[in-house]
Amino acid sequence: MNIIVSSLNAKYIHMNLAIRYLKAYAEPEFQVQMAEYTIKDPAMNIVTDLFRKKPDIIGFSCYIWNIAETIKVAKILKKIKPETIIVFGGPEVSYDTKEWLEKIPEIDFIIVGEGEETFKQFLREAHGNQEWENVSGLAFRKDGAVIVNPQRNKIDLRMMPSPFRFEEDVPHLSKRIVYIETSRGCPFNCQFCLSSIEVGVRYFDREKIKEDIRYLMKNGAKTIKFVDRTFNISRKYAMDMFQFLIDEHVPGVVFQFEITGDIMRPEVIQFLNDNAPKGLFRFEIGVQSTNDFTNELVKRKQNFAKLSRTVTMIKQGGKIDQHLDLIAGLPEEDYNSFRKTFNDVFALRPEELQLGFLKMLRGTGLRIGAKHFGYVYMDEPPYEILSNNVLSFEDILKIKQVEDVLEKFWNDHRMDATVEYLVEEVFETPFDFFQEFGAYWDERGWARIGHQLEDLFRRLFSFIQERKREHLPIVEGFLKYDYLRNQKQKPRKPWWDEKLKKQEQSAIYQFILSNPEMLGKTFLNLSLSEKDLYKHTVLEILPFNPELYLQKKILVKEPAILLVYYNYSDHQPHMFSFPYTALKKVREA
C-alpha cells in the first residue's frame, strides 16, 4: 500500500510536527510519504499533486485553521479516486467525532487523540484482517452506525523515535520554523484551552531531545519553536535546557518558548539575563485577562503582580523579546473590563502584544457550558465568539478596530517614540488611543486596503490633525524622528513636505562643521567631511529636543536641529540633535 500523511499548513514556513511523528513511529514497518501544502494553495492543485502520488491511504492532520480546506480536498479526492482510504486526525476532529463522521461521508476513519500508536495499529489492520474494532482510539462506520473505540493508554514519550531525521527535510530547515516538543500535557485547567482536557505532564527523553536540537542546528535550522504548553513548569528541567541551549547554540539560531510568567522565579530570569546571548530566546506569555473574577470562572490561576515582575525583569535584561497574549470575550469581561486588561498589560510595554478573540474550541469546558454565559459564536471554524451576556457584537467590532492598528503601529515598532508620547501625554490611556485611532482607520476603509510605510505615517498624522490638532506640532516632530530612525539608508523623499530651504540647510551644515562638539563625542569620532554631510545625512528642525525627551521624559518646547547620518557600512542611522538656539547665538555673534 502507498501511504501518505499530509497537512495543509497555515503558511509555507511552518513544518507540521504531527505528520513527522506519524511517519517516524510507523517506520520501518511501513513506508510513509509526507506531503505538505498551505491553506492558500488551490484545492485542485493539492488534489492533483496527491493523485499523482497514487495513494492507497491518506492521513490528514486537522486543526481549526485548516479543516475547511482539508475537507474540500478530501471531497474532491473521493470523487476522482473513491477507493482511497481517507483518515482524519488531530485536535479539530478528536472531539464530536461522531458528528464529523455523520456530516462528512468522505472521511473513512478518524484517529482520536494521540495518534502515533493508533495510526500504526490502523495500518496493520489495513494490511491484515481489517478488524477495526481492535484499534483503540479509532472511529469508523459499521453497518451505517458510527463506532468510536475507547482511547488507548498514553504513549511512553521516552521511547518515541525522532521526527527530524528525514533527508527530505534537510534542504528546507533553514527556511522554515521547526517545531519541537519536550513534553505533552499541561498542569493547568483553563477552560478555553484544549490542553486542559489532558491530565498531567509527560516528558520526552531529555538527551534524545538535545541530540535532535544538535542535529537541527548542524543542518541549518534557524528558528526552533518549542510547543510545550508550559515550558517552565519544572524549574530544574527548564534550567537544564536553557543551559544546554546557551552552551551549544549556533549563532543565528533563535529558540521560542511558551512560558507561564507568574511561576518563573527571579533567579531563573537573572540567570538568563546574565548568561543568554541577546536574541537567542524569545518568550510567549499568555496573560489573557487581568480580571480576577474572569480568571476564576475559567479556572485559570494567575498572579498578575508576579507575572508583571517576570516581564519587567526580562525586559530590563534586554536579552529576550517577549510576546504577550490577550483574549477578548472571556466570561464576565465586558468592554470596560477588557479596556483595563489591555492597559494593565500594555503598561509592561511588551515587544509584541497580541489581541485575540475567544474561540469556542470543541471539547473545551467553556464550549460545553456556553449557554451559561450567553455565548453566541460561529458554527464553523474558527468558532470565534460573536457576543455573550456582557459583550455585544458592537463591542467586539470596536475591539477589532484596536487589534488592527495595534498590529501596525505597535507590534511592528515603526514609530515607538510617537506612540509612547501619544499614550502618555495625549490620550487618557493606551487603549483609548488605539480605540479612537482604530475607529478613525476603520471609518475611512483603510482596514480593507494595503499600505506602504509612508502611508502609515501620513494616516496617523491626519488622525492627530483632525482629532488632537493642538498636539500636532509635537506629534509631527516625533513622526519625523521615528521615520528617519527606521530607515536603513538616506530616504530619497520623506512622507512630509520639506520645509528647510537649501540656503538654510547649507548654513546649518557649515555651523556643524565649525562646531562639531555641539553634537557630542560620538559625532566627533565619525570625523565626517563636508561631502559626507551633504551626501549621507538628513536635517530637520523639530519643535523640541527628541533625545532629551526619550532619555529623561522631559519635553522642552524649544526648536532643535536633528541630524541623521546614514552609515552605508552598517546600514544604521545615527541620530544627533542640538538646540536651535545655539545656531542662532552664533549667527547673532
Short mmCIF file of N, CA, C and O in Angstrom, two decimals, residues 55-111:
data_model
loop_
_atom_site.label_atom_id
_atom_site.label_comp_id
_atom_site.label_asym_id
_atom_site.label_seq_id
_atom_site.Cartn_x
_atom_site.Cartn_y
_atom_site.Cartn_z
N PRO A 55 -1.97 7.40 -3.96
CA PRO A 55 -2.11 6.90 -2.58
C PRO A 55 -3.19 5.82 -2.45
O PRO A 55 -4.21 5.85 -3.13
N ASP A 56 -2.95 4.90 -1.53
CA ASP A 56 -3.99 3.97 -1.10
C ASP A 56 -4.62 4.48 0.19
O ASP A 56 -5.82 4.33 0.41
N ILE A 57 -3.78 5.07 1.05
CA ILE A 57 -4.24 5.63 2.33
C ILE A 57 -3.67 7.04 2.46
O ILE A 57 -2.46 7.25 2.25
N ILE A 58 -4.52 8.00 2.81
CA ILE A 58 -4.05 9.36 3.10
C ILE A 58 -4.54 9.75 4.49
O ILE A 58 -5.74 9.68 4.77
N GLY A 59 -3.60 10.15 5.34
CA GLY A 59 -3.96 10.67 6.66
C GLY A 59 -3.75 12.17 6.71
O GLY A 59 -2.67 12.66 6.38
N PHE A 60 -4.79 12.91 7.08
CA PHE A 60 -4.71 14.37 7.15
C PHE A 60 -4.67 14.83 8.61
O PHE A 60 -5.47 14.37 9.44
N SER A 61 -3.77 15.77 8.90
CA SER A 61 -3.66 16.37 10.23
C SER A 61 -4.56 17.61 10.27
O SER A 61 -4.36 18.55 9.48
N CYS A 62 -5.54 17.63 11.18
CA CYS A 62 -6.63 18.61 11.12
C CYS A 62 -6.65 19.55 12.33
O CYS A 62 -6.60 19.11 13.47
N TYR A 63 -6.79 20.84 12.02
CA TYR A 63 -6.84 21.90 13.04
C TYR A 63 -7.93 22.89 12.64
O TYR A 63 -8.45 22.85 11.53
N ILE A 64 -8.25 23.83 13.54
CA ILE A 64 -9.31 24.78 13.20
C ILE A 64 -8.94 25.62 11.99
O ILE A 64 -9.82 26.05 11.25
N TRP A 65 -7.65 25.86 11.79
CA TRP A 65 -7.27 26.76 10.69
C TRP A 65 -7.23 26.06 9.32
O TRP A 65 -7.16 26.71 8.30
N ASN A 66 -7.27 24.70 9.31
CA ASN A 66 -7.18 24.05 8.00
C ASN A 66 -8.31 23.07 7.71
O ASN A 66 -8.34 22.45 6.64
N ILE A 67 -9.24 22.90 8.65
CA ILE A 67 -10.24 21.85 8.47
C ILE A 67 -11.12 22.08 7.25
O ILE A 67 -11.44 21.15 6.50
N ALA A 68 -11.52 23.32 7.01
CA ALA A 68 -12.42 23.60 5.87
C ALA A 68 -11.74 23.25 4.55
O ALA A 68 -12.34 22.60 3.69
N GLU A 69 -10.49 23.68 4.40
CA GLU A 69 -9.76 23.40 3.16
C GLU A 69 -9.43 21.91 3.04
O GLU A 69 -9.45 21.36 1.94
N THR A 70 -9.16 21.25 4.18
CA THR A 70 -8.86 19.82 4.14
C THR A 70 -10.08 19.02 3.69
O THR A 70 -9.96 18.07 2.91
N ILE A 71 -11.25 19.41 4.15
CA ILE A 71 -12.48 18.73 3.73
C ILE A 71 -12.71 18.90 2.23
O ILE A 71 -13.11 17.96 1.53
N LYS A 72 -12.44 20.08 1.71
CA LYS A 72 -12.58 20.31 0.26
C LYS A 72 -11.70 19.33 -0.53
O LYS A 72 -12.14 18.72 -1.51
N VAL A 73 -10.46 19.19 -0.06
CA VAL A 73 -9.53 18.30 -0.74
C VAL A 73 -10.02 16.85 -0.65
O VAL A 73 -10.01 16.11 -1.65
N ALA A 74 -10.49 16.45 0.53
CA ALA A 74 -10.97 15.07 0.72
C ALA A 74 -12.17 14.78 -0.18
O ALA A 74 -12.27 13.69 -0.77
N LYS A 75 -13.06 15.73 -0.30
CA LYS A 75 -14.26 15.52 -1.13
C LYS A 75 -13.89 15.33 -2.60
O LYS A 75 -14.44 14.45 -3.28
N ILE A 76 -12.95 16.14 -3.09
CA ILE A 76 -12.55 16.00 -4.50
C ILE A 76 -11.82 14.68 -4.72
O ILE A 76 -12.04 13.98 -5.71
N LEU A 77 -10.93 14.33 -3.76
CA LEU A 77 -10.20 13.06 -3.89
C LEU A 77 -11.14 11.87 -3.99
O LEU A 77 -10.93 10.95 -4.78
N LYS A 78 -12.18 11.89 -3.17
CA LYS A 78 -13.13 10.77 -3.17
C LYS A 78 -13.90 10.68 -4.49
O LYS A 78 -14.28 9.59 -4.92
N LYS A 79 -14.11 11.82 -5.12
CA LYS A 79 -14.82 11.81 -6.41
C LYS A 79 -13.97 11.18 -7.51
O LYS A 79 -14.46 10.41 -8.33
N ILE A 80 -12.68 11.51 -7.51
CA ILE A 80 -11.83 11.04 -8.61
C ILE A 80 -11.16 9.70 -8.30
O ILE A 80 -10.74 8.98 -9.22
N LYS A 81 -11.05 9.35 -7.02
CA LYS A 81 -10.41 8.09 -6.64
C LYS A 81 -11.10 7.55 -5.39
O LYS A 81 -10.56 7.55 -4.29
N PRO A 82 -12.33 7.08 -5.55
CA PRO A 82 -13.16 6.70 -4.40
C PRO A 82 -12.59 5.57 -3.56
O PRO A 82 -12.95 5.43 -2.38
N GLU A 83 -11.70 4.79 -4.11
CA GLU A 83 -11.13 3.68 -3.34
C GLU A 83 -10.06 4.13 -2.34
O GLU A 83 -9.63 3.35 -1.48
N THR A 84 -9.62 5.38 -2.43
CA THR A 84 -8.62 5.90 -1.50
C THR A 84 -9.21 5.93 -0.09
O THR A 84 -10.32 6.44 0.14
N ILE A 85 -8.47 5.40 0.87
CA ILE A 85 -8.89 5.44 2.27
C ILE A 85 -8.43 6.76 2.88
O ILE A 85 -7.24 7.06 2.89
N ILE A 86 -9.39 7.55 3.37
CA ILE A 86 -9.08 8.86 3.94
C ILE A 86 -9.24 8.82 5.45
O ILE A 86 -10.31 8.46 5.97
N VAL A 87 -8.16 9.19 6.14
CA VAL A 87 -8.12 9.18 7.60
C VAL A 87 -7.88 10.61 8.09
O VAL A 87 -6.97 11.28 7.62
N PHE A 88 -8.73 11.06 9.00
CA PHE A 88 -8.53 12.37 9.64
C PHE A 88 -8.04 12.15 11.07
O PHE A 88 -8.43 11.19 11.74
N GLY A 89 -7.20 13.07 11.54
CA GLY A 89 -6.76 13.06 12.93
C GLY A 89 -6.39 14.47 13.34
O GLY A 89 -6.35 15.38 12.51
N GLY A 90 -6.13 14.66 14.62
CA GLY A 90 -5.76 15.98 15.09
C GLY A 90 -6.79 16.56 16.04
O GLY A 90 -7.89 16.03 16.20
N PRO A 91 -6.47 17.70 16.66
CA PRO A 91 -7.35 18.27 17.69
C PRO A 91 -8.73 18.67 17.20
O PRO A 91 -9.70 18.61 17.97
N GLU A 92 -8.86 19.06 15.95
CA GLU A 92 -10.17 19.52 15.48
C GLU A 92 -11.18 18.39 15.36
O GLU A 92 -12.38 18.61 15.54
N VAL A 93 -10.73 17.18 15.06
CA VAL A 93 -11.67 16.07 14.86
C VAL A 93 -11.65 15.07 16.01
O VAL A 93 -12.37 14.06 15.96
N SER A 94 -10.85 15.30 17.04
CA SER A 94 -10.79 14.37 18.16
C SER A 94 -11.96 14.53 19.12
O SER A 94 -12.13 13.74 20.04
N TYR A 95 -12.76 15.59 18.92
CA TYR A 95 -13.94 15.84 19.75
C TYR A 95 -15.14 15.93 18.81
O TYR A 95 -15.01 16.31 17.64
N ASP A 96 -16.32 15.55 19.29
CA ASP A 96 -17.51 15.48 18.43
C ASP A 96 -17.25 14.59 17.22
O ASP A 96 -17.67 14.85 16.10
N THR A 97 -16.52 13.50 17.49
CA THR A 97 -16.07 12.62 16.40
C THR A 97 -17.24 12.02 15.63
O THR A 97 -17.23 11.94 14.40
N LYS A 98 -18.27 11.62 16.36
CA LYS A 98 -19.45 11.03 15.73
C LYS A 98 -20.08 12.01 14.74
O LYS A 98 -20.46 11.64 13.62
N GLU A 99 -20.14 13.26 15.15
CA GLU A 99 -20.72 14.30 14.30
C GLU A 99 -19.93 14.47 13.00
O GLU A 99 -20.52 14.62 11.92
N TRP A 100 -18.61 14.43 13.09
CA TRP A 100 -17.78 14.57 11.89
C TRP A 100 -18.04 13.43 10.90
O TRP A 100 -18.17 13.67 9.69
N LEU A 101 -18.10 12.21 11.41
CA LEU A 101 -18.31 11.06 10.51
C LEU A 101 -19.71 11.07 9.90
O LEU A 101 -19.91 10.62 8.78
N GLU A 102 -20.67 11.58 10.65
CA GLU A 102 -22.04 11.66 10.11
C GLU A 102 -22.16 12.79 9.09
O GLU A 102 -22.90 12.68 8.12
N LYS A 103 -21.41 13.85 9.30
CA LYS A 103 -21.55 15.03 8.45
C LYS A 103 -20.72 14.93 7.17
O LYS A 103 -21.11 15.46 6.12
N ILE A 104 -19.54 14.28 7.25
CA ILE A 104 -18.62 14.23 6.10
C ILE A 104 -18.43 12.76 5.69
O ILE A 104 -17.55 12.06 6.23
N PRO A 105 -19.21 12.27 4.76
CA PRO A 105 -19.11 10.86 4.37
C PRO A 105 -17.78 10.51 3.71
O PRO A 105 -17.40 9.33 3.66
N GLU A 106 -17.07 11.51 3.21
CA GLU A 106 -15.78 11.23 2.56
C GLU A 106 -14.70 10.81 3.55
O GLU A 106 -13.68 10.24 3.16
N ILE A 107 -14.90 11.10 4.84
CA ILE A 107 -13.94 10.65 5.85
C ILE A 107 -14.23 9.18 6.17
O ILE A 107 -15.33 8.84 6.59
N ASP A 108 -13.26 8.31 5.98
CA ASP A 108 -13.46 6.88 6.27
C ASP A 108 -13.16 6.56 7.73
O ASP A 108 -13.87 5.74 8.34
N PHE A 109 -12.11 7.17 8.28
CA PHE A 109 -11.72 6.88 9.66
C PHE A 109 -11.25 8.18 10.34
O PHE A 109 -10.75 9.09 9.68
N ILE A 110 -11.42 8.22 11.65
CA ILE A 110 -10.87 9.31 12.45
C ILE A 110 -10.05 8.71 13.58
O ILE A 110 -10.51 7.79 14.28
N ILE A 111 -8.84 9.23 13.73
CA ILE A 111 -7.99 8.84 14.86
C ILE A 111 -8.20 9.86 15.96
O ILE A 111 -8.02 11.07 15.76
#
